[in-house]
Coordinates of C-alpha atoms in Angstrom, one line a residue:
Chain Z
X1 CA 145.7 225.3 308.1
X2 CA 144.8 222.9 310.8
X3 CA 147.2 220.0 311.5
X4 CA 146.8 216.9 313.7
X5 CA 149.8 215.1 315.1
X6 CA 149.9 211.7 316.6
X7 CA 153.4 211.2 318.0
X8 CA 153.2 207.5 318.7
X9 CA 153.4 205.4 315.4
X10 CA 153.0 202.1 317.3
X11 CA 151.9 201.0 320.8
X12 CA 151.2 197.8 322.5
X13 CA 149.3 196.8 325.6
X14 CA 148.5 193.7 327.5
X15 CA 144.9 192.5 327.5
X16 CA 142.9 194.0 330.4
X17 CA 145.3 196.8 330.9
X18 CA 144.9 200.5 330.2
X19 CA 146.6 202.4 327.3
X20 CA 146.6 206.1 326.3
X21 CA 147.1 207.3 322.8
X22 CA 148.2 210.9 322.3
X23 CA 147.0 213.5 319.8
X24 CA 147.8 217.2 319.5
X25 CA 146.4 219.7 317.0
X26 CA 147.0 223.2 315.8
X27 CA 144.2 225.6 315.0
X28 CA 143.2 229.2 315.5
X29 CA 139.5 228.3 315.7
X30 CA 137.6 228.5 318.9
X31 CA 134.8 226.2 318.0
X32 CA 135.5 222.8 316.5
X33 CA 135.1 219.1 316.9
X34 CA 137.5 216.3 317.6
X35 CA 137.1 212.6 316.8
X36 CA 138.9 209.3 317.3
X37 CA 138.3 206.7 314.6
X38 CA 139.4 203.1 314.7
X39 CA 140.5 201.2 311.6
X40 CA 140.8 197.4 312.3
X41 CA 142.5 195.1 309.8
X42 CA 139.2 195.0 307.8
X43 CA 140.1 198.7 307.0
X44 CA 136.6 199.9 307.9
X45 CA 136.7 203.3 309.6
X46 CA 134.7 203.1 312.9
X47 CA 133.9 206.1 315.1
X48 CA 135.1 205.6 318.6
X49 CA 134.4 208.9 320.3
X50 CA 133.5 212.6 319.6
X51 CA 134.2 215.8 321.5
X52 CA 132.8 219.3 321.1
X53 CA 135.4 221.9 321.8
X54 CA 132.9 224.1 323.7
X55 CA 132.2 221.4 326.2
X56 CA 134.6 221.2 329.1
X57 CA 133.4 217.7 330.1
X58 CA 135.5 214.9 328.6
X59 CA 133.5 212.5 326.4
X60 CA 133.3 208.9 327.4
X61 CA 132.0 205.8 325.6
X62 CA 132.1 202.7 327.7
X63 CA 135.8 201.7 327.9
X64 CA 136.9 204.7 325.9
X65 CA 137.4 208.1 327.3
X66 CA 139.3 211.3 326.3
X67 CA 141.4 213.8 328.1
X68 CA 140.6 217.1 326.2
X69 CA 142.9 219.9 327.1
X70 CA 141.8 222.9 325.0
X71 CA 144.5 225.3 326.0
X72 CA 147.2 222.8 325.3
X73 CA 145.4 221.6 322.1
X74 CA 145.7 218.0 323.3
X75 CA 143.1 215.3 322.8
X76 CA 144.3 211.9 324.1
X77 CA 142.3 208.7 324.0
X78 CA 142.3 206.3 327.0
X79 CA 141.3 202.7 326.5
X80 CA 140.5 200.8 329.7
X81 CA 140.4 197.0 330.1
X82 CA 141.9 196.5 326.7
X83 CA 140.5 193.7 324.6
X84 CA 142.0 191.8 321.7
X85 CA 139.4 193.3 319.4
X86 CA 140.8 196.7 320.2
X87 CA 143.8 195.9 318.0
X88 CA 143.6 198.4 315.2
X89 CA 145.0 201.7 313.8
X90 CA 143.6 204.7 315.7
X91 CA 143.2 208.0 314.0
X92 CA 142.6 211.3 315.7
X93 CA 140.7 213.9 313.5
X94 CA 139.8 217.5 313.7
X95 CA 136.8 219.2 312.1
X96 CA 136.3 222.9 311.8
X97 CA 132.7 224.2 311.8
X98 CA 133.0 227.4 309.8
X99 CA 133.4 228.2 306.2
X100 CA 130.7 225.8 304.9
X101 CA 132.9 222.8 304.7
X102 CA 133.1 220.2 307.4
X103 CA 136.0 218.1 306.2
X104 CA 138.0 216.0 308.7
X105 CA 141.7 216.5 309.0
X106 CA 143.3 213.3 310.2
X107 CA 146.6 212.5 311.9
X108 CA 148.8 209.7 310.6
X109 CA 147.6 207.2 313.1
X110 CA 148.8 205.0 315.9
X111 CA 149.0 201.3 315.4
X112 CA 147.7 199.6 318.6
X113 CA 148.4 196.0 319.4
X114 CA 146.6 194.3 322.3
X115 CA 148.6 191.2 323.4
X116 CA 147.0 188.2 325.1
Chain K
X1 CA 119.4 201.0 308.5
X2 CA 122.1 200.1 306.0
X3 CA 125.4 201.9 306.4
X4 CA 127.4 203.7 303.7
X5 CA 127.9 201.4 300.7
X6 CA 130.8 201.6 298.4
X7 CA 131.5 199.5 295.3
X8 CA 133.5 198.0 294.0
X9 CA 135.5 197.0 297.1
X10 CA 138.6 196.2 294.9
X11 CA 139.3 197.7 291.5
X12 CA 142.3 196.9 289.3
X13 CA 143.1 199.2 286.4
X14 CA 146.0 199.5 284.0
X15 CA 147.7 202.8 283.5
X16 CA 145.7 205.1 281.3
X17 CA 142.4 203.5 282.0
X18 CA 139.5 205.2 283.8
X19 CA 138.4 204.3 287.4
X20 CA 134.8 204.9 288.6
X21 CA 134.1 204.5 292.3
X22 CA 130.6 204.6 293.7
X23 CA 129.2 205.6 297.0
X24 CA 125.7 205.3 298.4
X25 CA 125.2 207.3 301.6
X26 CA 123.3 206.2 304.6
X27 CA 119.5 206.6 304.3
X28 CA 118.5 210.1 305.2
X29 CA 122.0 211.5 304.6
X30 CA 122.4 214.1 301.9
X31 CA 126.1 215.0 302.3
X32 CA 129.0 213.0 301.0
X33 CA 132.7 213.3 301.5
X34 CA 135.5 211.5 299.7
X35 CA 138.9 210.7 301.3
X36 CA 142.0 209.0 300.0
X37 CA 144.3 206.9 302.1
X38 CA 147.8 206.1 300.8
X39 CA 149.7 203.2 302.4
X40 CA 150.8 203.8 306.0
X41 CA 149.1 207.2 306.0
X42 CA 146.0 208.8 307.5
X43 CA 143.0 209.8 305.3
X44 CA 143.2 212.9 303.3
X45 CA 140.1 214.9 302.3
X46 CA 139.4 215.2 298.6
X47 CA 135.9 216.6 298.1
X48 CA 132.6 217.4 299.8
X49 CA 129.3 217.2 297.9
X50 CA 125.6 217.7 298.5
X51 CA 123.0 216.6 296.0
X52 CA 123.9 218.2 292.7
X53 CA 126.4 220.5 294.3
X54 CA 130.1 220.5 295.0
X55 CA 130.7 222.4 298.2
X56 CA 134.4 222.0 298.7
X57 CA 136.9 220.4 296.3
X58 CA 140.0 221.9 297.8
X59 CA 141.6 218.4 298.2
X60 CA 141.0 217.2 294.7
X61 CA 143.9 217.1 292.2
X62 CA 143.2 219.7 289.5
X63 CA 143.5 217.2 286.7
X64 CA 142.0 213.8 286.0
X65 CA 139.8 213.7 289.1
X66 CA 136.2 214.6 289.2
X67 CA 133.2 213.9 291.5
X68 CA 129.5 214.2 291.3
X69 CA 126.5 213.5 293.5
X70 CA 123.4 213.5 291.2
X71 CA 119.8 214.0 292.3
X72 CA 119.2 210.3 291.9
X73 CA 121.8 207.6 292.4
X74 CA 125.1 207.2 294.1
X75 CA 128.0 209.7 294.3
X76 CA 130.7 208.9 291.8
X77 CA 134.4 209.6 292.0
X78 CA 136.0 209.4 288.6
X79 CA 139.7 209.1 287.9
X80 CA 140.7 209.4 284.3
X81 CA 144.0 208.1 282.8
X82 CA 145.0 206.5 286.1
X83 CA 148.7 206.4 287.0
X84 CA 150.5 204.2 289.6
X85 CA 150.4 207.0 292.1
X86 CA 146.6 206.8 292.2
X87 CA 146.8 203.4 293.9
X88 CA 145.2 203.9 297.3
X89 CA 142.1 203.2 299.3
X90 CA 139.3 205.6 298.6
X91 CA 136.8 206.1 301.4
X92 CA 133.4 207.7 301.2
X93 CA 131.6 209.2 304.3
X94 CA 128.2 210.6 304.7
X95 CA 126.4 212.8 307.3
X96 CA 122.8 214.0 307.6
X97 CA 123.0 217.8 307.8
X98 CA 126.2 219.4 308.9
X99 CA 125.2 223.1 308.7
X100 CA 127.9 224.0 311.1
X101 CA 126.8 221.3 313.6
X102 CA 129.8 219.1 313.5
X103 CA 127.8 216.1 312.5
X104 CA 129.6 212.8 312.7
X105 CA 130.7 211.3 309.4
X106 CA 130.0 207.7 308.9
X107 CA 132.4 205.8 306.6
X108 CA 131.9 203.2 304.0
X109 CA 134.2 200.1 303.7
X110 CA 136.4 201.8 301.1
X111 CA 137.5 200.9 297.6
X112 CA 141.0 199.7 297.1
X113 CA 142.3 200.9 293.8
X114 CA 145.4 199.2 292.3
X115 CA 146.9 200.6 289.2
X116 CA 149.2 198.2 287.3

């Protein structure tokens, strides 16, 4: 079974600085997808970024980028120029693409606080 | 384009009562997923449905829980004879047409169930 590990329960960063959230996963699959979701205090789950495992190029979305290391099964999220609105829980998630079910497997999350 | 709708947002039930949670997917989406989030935890997959079909219910408790996605109307997650351990946030997500494509799942705001 696939597992997702986020080893940092909590992190903090100063506004305008850069922070990296770590995520590792375990799978025997070769093709899969990885996601980062953000859950602010409103508890709405918001997609931050998506990565296809077959693509070597790291995904980027404005201030958010990932460092995807397939051999190491690592998928870290970098947030540049942190803003107060980035304060949230961040969940890393894995999706397999075989077997007819595309369920997401989530890590336990990292609570990020951006300080003014 | 309205997002995924869930209602009610908050639901309070006494032990032994039934809870019904509703989810309307995004327009054009025919695939629905239900996840449960316990306090201080990540989301855990429960069930994946297409119209009139359950595709994967591997995360559903064997008793008291059921889900449906009829041809017309919202998807329903039903919990019979609720117990205190059912207290959690229940999230619904939808995607257009996974078919092995790793489509992004878009989440609703969740229903917070409290069992007294």
